[in-house]
mmCIF file of C-alpha atoms in Angstrom:
data_model
loop_
_atom_site.group_PDB
_atom_site.id
_atom_site.type_symbol
_atom_site.label_atom_id
_atom_site.label_comp_id
_atom_site.label_asym_id
_atom_site.label_seq_id
_atom_site.Cartn_x
_atom_site.Cartn_y
_atom_site.Cartn_z
ATOM 1 C CA MET A 21 -65.614 -47.963 -9.349
ATOM 2 C CA HIS A 22 -68.451 -48.560 -6.910
ATOM 3 C CA HIS A 23 -72.028 -48.346 -8.163
ATOM 4 C CA ASP A 24 -75.167 -49.782 -6.660
ATOM 5 C CA ARG A 25 -76.587 -52.674 -8.690
ATOM 6 C CA GLN A 26 -80.021 -51.046 -8.910
ATOM 7 C CA GLU A 27 -78.449 -47.813 -10.075
ATOM 8 C CA LEU A 28 -76.557 -49.674 -12.810
ATOM 9 C CA LEU A 29 -79.698 -51.551 -13.851
ATOM 10 C CA GLY A 30 -81.484 -48.222 -14.086
ATOM 11 C CA TYR A 31 -78.840 -46.828 -16.415
ATOM 12 C CA LEU A 32 -78.888 -50.021 -18.468
ATOM 13 C CA GLN A 33 -82.673 -50.031 -18.811
ATOM 14 C CA ASN A 34 -82.614 -46.374 -19.804
ATOM 15 C CA VAL A 35 -79.945 -46.866 -22.468
ATOM 16 C CA ALA A 36 -81.621 -50.030 -23.790
ATOM 17 C CA THR A 37 -84.881 -48.113 -24.123
ATOM 18 C CA GLY A 38 -83.020 -45.281 -25.840
ATOM 19 C CA LEU A 39 -81.630 -47.794 -28.320
ATOM 20 C CA SER A 40 -85.178 -48.544 -29.429
ATOM 21 C CA ARG A 41 -86.039 -44.913 -30.078
ATOM 22 C CA ILE A 42 -83.459 -43.922 -32.635
ATOM 23 C CA ARG A 43 -82.313 -44.069 -36.195
ATOM 24 C CA GLY A 44 -85.401 -45.315 -38.002
ATOM 25 C CA ILE A 45 -85.844 -48.135 -35.548
ATOM 26 C CA ASN A 46 -89.499 -48.384 -34.639
ATOM 27 C CA GLU A 47 -90.510 -47.473 -31.115
ATOM 28 C CA THR A 48 -90.007 -50.431 -28.849
ATOM 29 C CA ALA A 49 -93.462 -51.737 -27.982
ATOM 30 C CA PRO A 50 -93.985 -52.889 -24.398
ATOM 31 C CA ILE A 51 -95.511 -56.351 -24.147
ATOM 32 C CA THR A 52 -95.798 -56.376 -20.391
ATOM 33 C CA GLU A 53 -93.966 -54.339 -17.841
ATOM 34 C CA GLY A 54 -90.242 -54.890 -18.179
ATOM 35 C CA THR A 55 -90.312 -56.775 -21.496
ATOM 36 C CA PHE A 56 -89.905 -55.561 -25.049
ATOM 37 C CA SER A 57 -90.699 -56.329 -28.636
ATOM 38 C CA ILE A 58 -87.586 -55.527 -30.640
ATOM 39 C CA GLN A 59 -88.498 -53.908 -33.924
ATOM 40 C CA PHE A 60 -85.170 -53.001 -35.539
ATOM 41 C CA ASP A 61 -85.957 -52.907 -39.229
ATOM 42 C CA GLU A 62 -82.354 -53.200 -40.428
ATOM 43 C CA TRP A 63 -79.880 -56.075 -40.485
ATOM 44 C CA ASP A 64 -76.503 -54.356 -40.499
ATOM 45 C CA TRP A 65 -73.482 -53.598 -38.352
ATOM 46 C CA GLU A 66 -75.130 -50.914 -36.223
ATOM 47 C CA ILE A 67 -77.946 -53.245 -35.280
ATOM 48 C CA GLY A 68 -75.494 -56.135 -34.928
ATOM 49 C CA VAL A 69 -73.644 -54.312 -32.174
ATOM 50 C CA GLY A 70 -76.993 -53.382 -30.643
ATOM 51 C CA VAL A 71 -78.394 -56.903 -30.463
ATOM 52 C CA TYR A 72 -75.080 -58.180 -29.058
ATOM 53 C CA GLY A 73 -75.383 -55.516 -26.347
ATOM 54 C CA LEU A 74 -78.958 -56.627 -25.680
ATOM 55 C CA TYR A 75 -77.900 -60.292 -25.545
ATOM 56 C CA ARG A 76 -75.122 -59.562 -23.051
ATOM 57 C CA HIS A 77 -77.642 -57.489 -21.062
ATOM 58 C CA ALA A 78 -80.084 -60.425 -21.011
ATOM 59 C CA CYS A 79 -77.416 -62.891 -19.883
ATOM 60 C CA GLN A 80 -76.087 -60.635 -17.151
ATOM 61 C CA THR A 81 -79.524 -59.854 -15.743
ATOM 62 C CA GLY A 82 -81.059 -63.292 -16.334
ATOM 63 C CA ASP A 83 -83.801 -61.684 -18.422
ATOM 64 C CA LEU A 84 -85.478 -64.615 -20.190
ATOM 65 C CA ASP A 85 -88.107 -62.284 -21.648
ATOM 66 C CA LEU A 86 -85.373 -60.351 -23.426
ATOM 67 C CA ILE A 87 -83.888 -63.618 -24.720
ATOM 68 C CA GLY A 88 -87.350 -64.392 -26.084
ATOM 69 C CA ALA A 89 -87.636 -60.944 -27.660
ATOM 70 C CA LEU A 90 -84.265 -61.405 -29.358
ATOM 71 C CA ALA A 91 -85.359 -64.805 -30.653
ATOM 72 C CA ASP A 92 -88.541 -63.230 -32.026
ATOM 73 C CA TRP A 93 -86.507 -60.550 -33.790
ATOM 74 C CA TYR A 94 -84.203 -63.092 -35.411
ATOM 75 C CA GLU A 95 -87.203 -65.168 -36.457
ATOM 76 C CA TRP A 96 -88.777 -62.138 -38.111
ATOM 77 C CA GLN A 97 -85.580 -61.069 -39.893
ATOM 78 C CA ILE A 98 -84.640 -64.543 -41.096
ATOM 79 C CA SER A 99 -88.163 -65.370 -42.256
ATOM 80 C CA ARG A 100 -88.381 -62.256 -44.410
ATOM 81 C CA GLY A 101 -84.991 -62.863 -46.019
ATOM 82 C CA LEU A 102 -81.563 -61.608 -45.019
ATOM 83 C CA PRO A 103 -79.570 -59.091 -47.088
ATOM 84 C CA PRO A 104 -76.519 -60.048 -49.170
ATOM 85 C CA ARG A 105 -73.550 -61.235 -47.158
ATOM 86 C CA GLN A 106 -70.687 -58.834 -46.532
ATOM 87 C CA VAL A 107 -68.619 -57.669 -43.562
ATOM 88 C CA ASN A 108 -71.212 -55.397 -41.971
ATOM 89 C CA SER A 109 -74.159 -57.740 -42.502
ATOM 90 C CA THR A 110 -72.168 -60.397 -40.632
ATOM 91 C CA ALA A 111 -72.299 -58.385 -37.387
ATOM 92 C CA PRO A 112 -75.771 -59.598 -36.264
ATOM 93 C CA MET A 113 -74.523 -63.181 -36.584
ATOM 94 C CA LEU A 114 -72.385 -62.760 -33.455
ATOM 95 C CA ALA A 115 -75.359 -62.587 -31.081
ATOM 96 C CA LEU A 116 -77.130 -65.348 -33.034
ATOM 97 C CA SER A 117 -74.130 -67.657 -32.589
ATOM 98 C CA PHE A 118 -74.649 -67.345 -28.821
ATOM 99 C CA LEU A 119 -78.444 -67.296 -28.902
ATOM 100 C CA ILE A 120 -78.549 -70.816 -30.378
ATOM 101 C CA ASP A 121 -77.428 -72.047 -26.959
ATOM 102 C CA ASP A 122 -80.645 -70.626 -25.491
ATOM 103 C CA VAL A 123 -83.113 -71.411 -28.273
ATOM 104 C CA ASP A 124 -83.452 -74.829 -29.892
ATOM 105 C CA ARG A 125 -83.628 -73.922 -33.573
ATOM 106 C CA PRO A 126 -81.664 -76.345 -35.800
ATOM 107 C CA GLU A 127 -82.237 -74.148 -38.847
ATOM 108 C CA TRP A 128 -80.509 -71.262 -37.062
ATOM 109 C CA GLU A 129 -77.577 -73.512 -36.273
ATOM 110 C CA ALA A 130 -77.444 -74.392 -39.963
ATOM 111 C CA LEU A 131 -77.451 -70.684 -40.849
ATOM 112 C CA VAL A 132 -74.582 -69.984 -38.451
ATOM 113 C CA LYS A 133 -72.534 -72.805 -39.978
ATOM 114 C CA ASP A 134 -73.319 -71.766 -43.539
ATOM 115 C CA TRP A 135 -72.444 -68.120 -42.891
ATOM 116 C CA ALA A 136 -69.159 -69.062 -41.202
ATOM 117 C CA GLU A 137 -68.269 -71.248 -44.165
ATOM 118 C CA TRP A 138 -69.058 -68.324 -46.466
ATOM 119 C CA LEU A 139 -66.553 -66.168 -44.549
ATOM 120 C CA MET A 140 -63.963 -68.865 -45.172
ATOM 121 C CA THR A 141 -64.637 -69.342 -48.873
ATOM 122 C CA GLY A 142 -66.850 -66.520 -50.180
ATOM 123 C CA LEU A 143 -65.644 -63.231 -48.704
ATOM 124 C CA ALA A 144 -63.144 -61.354 -50.876
ATOM 125 C CA ARG A 145 -59.547 -61.401 -49.647
ATOM 126 C CA THR A 146 -56.696 -58.930 -49.862
ATOM 127 C CA GLU A 147 -53.040 -59.735 -50.267
ATOM 128 C CA ASP A 148 -51.846 -61.994 -47.451
ATOM 129 C CA GLY A 149 -55.364 -63.419 -47.130
ATOM 130 C CA GLY A 150 -56.905 -60.587 -45.130
ATOM 131 C CA PHE A 151 -60.686 -60.207 -44.963
ATOM 132 C CA GLN A 152 -61.428 -57.384 -47.406
ATOM 133 C CA HIS A 153 -63.763 -54.821 -45.832
ATOM 134 C CA VAL A 154 -66.621 -55.414 -48.260
ATOM 135 C CA VAL A 155 -69.774 -53.441 -47.397
ATOM 136 C CA LYS A 156 -73.124 -52.976 -49.131
ATOM 137 C CA GLU A 157 -72.068 -49.654 -50.651
ATOM 138 C CA ARG A 158 -68.712 -50.740 -52.105
ATOM 139 C CA MET A 159 -66.178 -53.556 -52.407
ATOM 140 C CA ASN A 160 -63.275 -51.544 -50.894
ATOM 141 C CA ASP A 161 -60.921 -53.522 -53.090
ATOM 142 C CA GLY A 162 -57.631 -54.339 -51.379
ATOM 143 C CA GLU A 163 -58.630 -52.608 -48.124
ATOM 144 C CA LEU A 164 -58.361 -53.694 -44.481
ATOM 145 C CA TRP A 165 -60.362 -51.785 -41.848
ATOM 146 C CA ASP A 166 -60.106 -52.159 -38.090
ATOM 147 C CA ASP A 167 -63.913 -52.580 -37.800
ATOM 148 C CA THR A 168 -63.640 -55.990 -39.485
ATOM 149 C CA LEU A 169 -62.351 -57.881 -36.460
ATOM 150 C CA PHE A 170 -65.426 -57.127 -34.380
ATOM 151 C CA MET A 171 -67.889 -57.421 -37.254
ATOM 152 C CA THR A 172 -66.746 -60.797 -38.622
ATOM 153 C CA CYS A 173 -63.927 -62.494 -36.747
ATOM 154 C CA LEU A 174 -65.524 -62.746 -33.318
ATOM 155 C CA PHE A 175 -68.478 -64.475 -34.965
ATOM 156 C CA LEU A 176 -66.190 -66.829 -36.883
ATOM 157 C CA ALA A 177 -64.267 -67.709 -33.717
ATOM 158 C CA ARG A 178 -67.482 -68.327 -31.777
ATOM 159 C CA ALA A 179 -68.939 -70.473 -34.580
ATOM 160 C CA GLY A 180 -65.701 -72.449 -34.669
ATOM 161 C CA LYS A 181 -65.847 -73.128 -30.937
ATOM 162 C CA ARG A 182 -69.573 -73.912 -31.013
ATOM 163 C CA PHE A 183 -69.315 -76.435 -33.842
ATOM 164 C CA ASP A 184 -65.828 -77.808 -33.164
ATOM 165 C CA ARG A 185 -64.280 -76.295 -36.283
ATOM 166 C CA PRO A 186 -60.679 -75.459 -35.333
ATOM 167 C CA ASP A 187 -60.070 -74.257 -38.902
ATOM 168 C CA TRP A 188 -62.626 -71.474 -38.374
ATOM 169 C CA VAL A 189 -61.034 -70.507 -35.072
ATOM 170 C CA GLU A 190 -57.574 -70.514 -36.642
ATOM 171 C CA GLU A 191 -58.757 -68.280 -39.486
ATOM 172 C CA ALA A 192 -60.322 -65.806 -37.048
ATOM 173 C CA VAL A 193 -57.082 -65.637 -35.076
ATOM 174 C CA TYR A 194 -55.065 -65.233 -38.285
ATOM 175 C CA GLN A 195 -57.198 -62.226 -39.206
ATOM 176 C CA PHE A 196 -56.258 -60.598 -35.887
ATOM 177 C CA MET A 197 -52.604 -61.129 -36.762
ATOM 178 C CA ILE A 198 -52.816 -59.798 -40.313
ATOM 179 C CA HIS A 199 -54.870 -56.765 -39.300
ATOM 180 C CA THR A 200 -52.341 -55.992 -36.562
ATOM 181 C CA ARG A 201 -49.549 -56.097 -39.132
ATOM 182 C CA TYR A 202 -51.102 -53.520 -41.447
ATOM 183 C CA LEU A 203 -53.215 -51.367 -39.122
ATOM 184 C CA GLY A 204 -51.181 -51.302 -35.920
ATOM 185 C CA ASP A 205 -48.801 -48.355 -35.565
ATOM 186 C CA ALA A 206 -45.543 -49.684 -34.175
ATOM 187 C CA LYS A 207 -44.486 -46.262 -32.879
ATOM 188 C CA SER A 208 -47.545 -45.447 -30.787
ATOM 189 C CA GLY A 209 -49.225 -48.813 -30.230
ATOM 190 C CA LEU A 210 -52.479 -47.328 -31.563
ATOM 191 C CA TRP A 211 -54.326 -48.438 -34.699
ATOM 192 C CA TYR A 212 -54.982 -46.710 -37.999
ATOM 193 C CA HIS A 213 -58.505 -46.759 -39.422
ATOM 194 C CA GLY A 214 -57.541 -48.555 -42.618
ATOM 195 C CA TRP A 215 -54.906 -49.868 -44.994
ATOM 196 C CA THR A 216 -54.973 -50.228 -48.765
ATOM 197 C CA PHE A 217 -52.763 -52.497 -50.797
ATOM 198 C CA LYS A 218 -53.384 -50.132 -53.737
ATOM 199 C CA GLY A 219 -50.558 -47.708 -53.008
ATOM 200 C CA ARG A 220 -49.758 -49.454 -49.725
ATOM 201 C CA HIS A 221 -50.656 -46.747 -47.219
ATOM 202 C CA ASN A 222 -52.924 -46.034 -44.232
ATOM 203 C CA PHE A 223 -55.063 -43.420 -46.018
ATOM 204 C CA ALA A 224 -55.070 -40.306 -43.762
ATOM 205 C CA ASN A 225 -52.987 -42.042 -41.052
ATOM 206 C CA ALA A 226 -55.991 -41.432 -38.817
ATOM 207 C CA LEU A 227 -55.773 -42.784 -35.291
ATOM 208 C CA TRP A 228 -59.553 -42.895 -35.179
ATOM 209 C CA ALA A 229 -61.030 -43.367 -31.712
ATOM 210 C CA ARG A 230 -63.967 -45.665 -32.426
ATOM 211 C CA GLY A 231 -61.834 -47.815 -34.699
ATOM 212 C CA ASN A 232 -59.356 -48.202 -31.868
ATOM 213 C CA SER A 233 -62.179 -49.066 -29.486
ATOM 214 C CA TRP A 234 -63.219 -51.990 -31.721
ATOM 215 C CA ILE A 235 -59.726 -53.381 -31.145
ATOM 216 C CA THR A 236 -59.757 -52.713 -27.389
ATOM 217 C CA ILE A 237 -63.007 -54.712 -27.294
ATOM 218 C CA ALA A 238 -62.230 -57.388 -29.875
ATOM 219 C CA ILE A 239 -59.033 -58.764 -28.351
ATOM 220 C CA PRO A 240 -60.541 -59.492 -24.902
ATOM 221 C CA GLU A 241 -63.703 -60.838 -26.566
ATOM 222 C CA LEU A 242 -61.572 -63.208 -28.638
ATOM 223 C CA PHE A 243 -59.822 -64.382 -25.473
ATOM 224 C CA SER A 244 -63.200 -65.002 -23.816
ATOM 225 C CA ILE A 245 -64.433 -67.009 -26.823
ATOM 226 C CA VAL A 246 -61.227 -68.957 -27.496
ATOM 227 C CA GLU A 247 -60.004 -69.825 -24.036
ATOM 228 C CA THR A 248 -57.041 -71.925 -25.186
ATOM 229 C CA LEU A 249 -55.115 -69.797 -27.649
ATOM 230 C CA PRO A 250 -51.629 -71.111 -28.472
ATOM 231 C CA PRO A 251 -49.133 -69.606 -25.991
ATOM 232 C CA ALA A 252 -47.265 -67.570 -28.622
ATOM 233 C CA THR A 253 -50.517 -66.136 -29.996
ATOM 234 C CA HIS A 254 -51.790 -65.413 -26.485
ATOM 235 C CA ARG A 255 -48.560 -63.598 -25.676
ATOM 236 C CA TYR A 256 -48.551 -61.669 -28.960
ATOM 237 C CA LEU A 257 -52.132 -60.394 -28.753
ATOM 238 C CA THR A 258 -51.760 -59.627 -25.036
ATOM 239 C CA ASN A 259 -48.843 -57.353 -25.894
ATOM 240 C CA VAL A 260 -50.734 -55.770 -28.796
ATOM 241 C CA LEU A 261 -53.574 -54.870 -26.433
ATOM 242 C CA SER A 262 -51.261 -53.720 -23.652
ATOM 243 C CA SER A 263 -49.344 -51.432 -26.025
ATOM 244 C CA GLN A 264 -52.560 -49.911 -27.289
ATOM 245 C CA VAL A 265 -54.036 -49.355 -23.833
ATOM 246 C CA SER A 266 -50.776 -47.840 -22.572
ATOM 247 C CA ALA A 267 -50.985 -45.297 -25.388
ATOM 248 C CA LEU A 268 -54.681 -44.666 -24.759
ATOM 249 C CA ALA A 269 -54.018 -43.953 -21.096
ATOM 250 C CA GLU A 270 -51.739 -41.088 -22.099
ATOM 251 C CA LEU A 271 -54.367 -39.570 -24.420
ATOM 252 C CA GLN A 272 -57.419 -39.613 -22.141
ATOM 253 C CA ASN A 273 -58.528 -36.082 -21.276
ATOM 254 C CA GLU A 274 -59.186 -34.773 -17.775
ATOM 255 C CA GLU A 275 -62.905 -35.580 -17.959
ATOM 256 C CA GLY A 276 -62.160 -39.158 -19.008
ATOM 257 C CA PHE A 277 -63.049 -38.861 -22.702
ATOM 258 C CA PHE A 278 -61.112 -39.757 -25.812
ATOM 259 C CA TYR A 279 -61.106 -37.511 -28.876
ATOM 260 C CA THR A 280 -62.420 -38.586 -32.299
ATOM 261 C CA LEU A 281 -58.792 -38.431 -33.427
ATOM 262 C CA LEU A 282 -57.040 -39.839 -30.402
ATOM 263 C CA ASP A 283 -53.931 -37.671 -30.663
ATOM 264 C CA ASP A 284 -55.763 -34.428 -31.531
ATOM 265 C CA PRO A 285 -57.338 -32.498 -28.620
ATOM 266 C CA SER A 286 -58.912 -30.104 -31.155
ATOM 267 C CA ALA A 287 -61.102 -32.961 -32.436
ATOM 268 C CA PRO A 288 -64.493 -33.560 -30.773
ATOM 269 C CA ILE A 289 -64.830 -35.921 -27.829
ATOM 270 C CA GLU A 290 -66.357 -39.290 -28.753
ATOM 271 C CA ALA A 291 -68.539 -41.104 -26.222
ATOM 272 C CA SER A 292 -69.025 -44.387 -28.111
ATOM 273 C CA ALA A 293 -65.269 -44.859 -28.378
ATOM 274 C CA THR A 294 -64.871 -43.889 -24.731
ATOM 275 C CA ALA A 295 -67.485 -46.482 -23.733
ATOM 276 C CA GLY A 296 -65.880 -49.153 -25.890
ATOM 277 C CA ILE A 297 -62.436 -48.439 -24.481
ATOM 278 C CA ALA A 298 -63.797 -48.504 -20.906
ATOM 279 C CA TYR A 299 -65.428 -51.864 -21.616
ATOM 280 C CA GLY A 300 -62.413 -53.376 -23.383
ATOM 281 C CA ILE A 301 -59.972 -52.360 -20.657
ATOM 282 C CA SER A 302 -62.234 -53.668 -17.923
ATOM 283 C CA ARG A 303 -62.766 -56.954 -19.762
ATOM 284 C CA GLY A 304 -59.040 -57.268 -20.320
ATOM 285 C CA ILE A 305 -58.373 -56.799 -16.602
ATOM 286 C CA SER A 306 -61.070 -59.325 -15.640
ATOM 287 C CA LEU A 307 -59.599 -61.882 -18.045
ATOM 288 C CA GLY A 308 -56.087 -61.350 -16.687
ATOM 289 C CA ILE A 309 -54.604 -60.012 -19.919
ATOM 290 C CA LEU A 310 -54.254 -56.426 -18.695
ATOM 291 C CA PRO A 311 -52.801 -55.334 -15.346
ATOM 292 C CA ARG A 312 -55.073 -53.767 -12.731
ATOM 293 C CA THR A 313 -53.021 -50.569 -13.007
ATOM 294 C CA PHE A 314 -55.250 -49.678 -15.994
ATOM 295 C CA ARG A 315 -58.429 -49.792 -13.876
ATOM 296 C CA PRO A 316 -58.421 -45.997 -13.244
ATOM 297 C CA VAL A 317 -58.437 -45.399 -17.017
ATOM 298 C CA ALA A 318 -61.536 -47.574 -17.412
ATOM 299 C CA ASP A 319 -63.250 -46.046 -14.360
ATOM 300 C CA LYS A 320 -62.617 -42.491 -15.532
ATOM 301 C CA ALA A 321 -63.990 -43.308 -18.997
ATOM 302 C CA PHE A 322 -66.999 -45.009 -17.396
ATOM 303 C CA ARG A 323 -67.879 -41.912 -15.395
ATOM 304 C CA ALA A 324 -67.484 -39.691 -18.451
ATOM 305 C CA VAL A 325 -69.928 -41.779 -20.488
ATOM 306 C CA LEU A 326 -72.491 -41.908 -17.672
ATOM 307 C CA GLY A 327 -72.604 -38.133 -17.895
ATOM 308 C CA CYS A 328 -73.587 -38.392 -21.572
ATOM 309 C CA ILE A 329 -76.755 -40.431 -20.975
ATOM 310 C CA GLY A 330 -79.839 -38.227 -21.308
ATOM 311 C CA ASP A 331 -83.145 -38.618 -19.521
ATOM 312 C CA ASP A 332 -84.460 -40.247 -22.706
ATOM 313 C CA GLY A 333 -81.662 -42.836 -22.602
ATOM 314 C CA ILE A 334 -79.886 -41.417 -25.652
ATOM 315 C CA VAL A 335 -76.093 -41.262 -25.379
ATOM 316 C CA ALA A 336 -74.724 -37.883 -26.533
ATOM 317 C CA HIS A 337 -71.381 -37.120 -28.231
ATOM 318 C CA VAL A 338 -71.541 -40.145 -30.567
ATOM 319 C CA SER A 339 -70.147 -39.473 -34.024
ATOM 320 C CA ASP A 340 -71.945 -40.672 -37.140
ATOM 321 C CA GLY A 341 -70.963 -43.807 -39.057
ATOM 322 C CA THR A 342 -67.541 -43.080 -40.495
ATOM 323 C CA PRO A 343 -66.321 -44.273 -43.895
ATOM 324 C CA MET A 344 -62.625 -44.204 -44.712
ATOM 325 C CA GLY A 345 -61.278 -40.663 -44.575
ATOM 326 C CA HIS A 346 -58.518 -39.357 -46.817
ATOM 327 C CA THR A 347 -57.795 -36.294 -44.665
ATOM 328 C CA LEU A 348 -57.690 -35.813 -40.917
ATOM 329 C CA ASP A 349 -60.156 -32.953 -41.219
ATOM 330 C CA PHE A 350 -62.707 -35.433 -42.560
ATOM 331 C CA TYR A 351 -62.774 -37.089 -39.110
ATOM 332 C CA ARG A 352 -62.975 -33.783 -37.250
ATOM 333 C CA ARG A 353 -66.078 -32.840 -39.256
ATOM 334 C CA ILE A 354 -68.127 -36.030 -38.674
ATOM 335 C CA PRO A 355 -71.308 -34.850 -36.921
ATOM 336 C CA ASP A 356 -72.703 -36.295 -33.716
ATOM 337 C CA ILE A 357 -75.978 -38.222 -33.998
ATOM 338 C CA PRO A 358 -78.015 -40.599 -31.822
ATOM 339 C CA ALA A 359 -76.703 -43.980 -32.993
ATOM 340 C CA PRO A 360 -77.450 -47.639 -32.175
ATOM 341 C CA TYR A 361 -73.764 -48.476 -31.750
ATOM 342 C CA GLY A 362 -73.354 -45.641 -29.255
ATOM 343 C CA GLN A 363 -76.178 -47.146 -27.229
ATOM 344 C CA ALA A 364 -74.805 -50.677 -27.617
ATOM 345 C CA LEU A 365 -71.239 -49.837 -26.617
ATOM 346 C CA THR A 366 -72.576 -48.000 -23.571
ATOM 347 C CA MET A 367 -74.699 -51.051 -22.749
ATOM 348 C CA LEU A 368 -71.677 -53.341 -22.969
ATOM 349 C CA MET A 369 -69.839 -51.015 -20.593
ATOM 350 C CA LEU A 370 -72.772 -51.110 -18.149
ATOM 351 C CA VAL A 371 -73.164 -54.892 -18.431
ATOM 352 C CA ASP A 372 -69.513 -55.264 -17.493
ATOM 353 C CA ALA A 373 -70.007 -52.920 -14.530
ATOM 354 C CA LEU A 374 -72.929 -55.093 -13.401
ATOM 355 C CA ALA A 375 -70.731 -58.190 -13.594
ATOM 356 C CA LEU A 376 -68.060 -56.482 -11.499
ATOM 357 C CA SER A 377 -70.701 -55.356 -9.000
ATOM 358 C CA ALA A 378 -71.996 -58.917 -8.653
ATOM 359 C CA GLU A 379 -68.442 -60.206 -8.221
ATOM 360 C CA THR A 380 -67.749 -57.635 -5.501
ATOM 361 C CA GLU A 381 -70.971 -58.594 -3.728
ATOM 362 C CA ARG A 382 -70.080 -62.302 -3.852
ATOM 363 C CA SER A 383 -66.649 -61.643 -2.392
ATOM 364 C CA ARG A 384 -68.211 -59.671 0.473
ATOM 365 C CA VAL A 385 -70.643 -62.490 1.253
ATOM 366 C CA SER A 386 -67.929 -65.134 1.177
#
């Protein structure tokens, strides 16, 4: 994959601007040319993925104004009072756990520590000590969902590393293990959307694309946060990811997309999942946990998603937020909408492409 840095920055700026235009999020207000006031009114998982994408964008491009805009947004949200704690409302904590390295705010550090401790002691658990997928709408008693690892466990691992709490890191890693046990499909290497201990089944047995993409992303992100995983754990999760990506490679269509139901070509294509999978594979290769033979899969997915970015920056072919389905047809019928997570996953994919471009340029110079 060879793209000019300015071209990639153009795509990234366009998608970041598109993120500000959608889903009840107030129009991003320019402060000065090239800087933004972030006005997301919600504090939830969709925005959590979005602000993490913006943070990674700021770090990759060295955009201190964007770091400042993120800090302003967190200040506004925290000062007006955060919503009740649950899995999805934990998602914005991931970017905050990194942002405290850039902004000297002791009270934010205290919030990060307190929220991590709440995950350890306050979040409902399933059998075997799994993080129950509690959301604002319902408790989801006895349920594990594959979204949980990205929404909560990456934050917990990062907080554990930041504040030297190996017990937090260990718990985050344990959640990866327990979710793999109940959501990973041993036959295919792919992941089911959910598991319930009430009846002990995987609901519709849906191999849901975006759910799988959270895993393709989360495992490399965990490796980047926790650089010294125990050898057996490192080996185990490396093989989990490799098995999944091997299966994904077989299910990618000719254009580079993945279907909403990965194994069902009659289901709609899904650009947010395709972007997430492209990002996760590329990150896995860069971190040395996936072989370079998977690079064509990531590159093909990358090109497919680029073709979905409109002139207004909105990424097309992104399916709506998806609760647990009890039939496969439920997933086929989820409509496409402009969505913050579609923008954010595309931004993560572009940020990674920028990093690879910079690395290629450095190698040429040297």
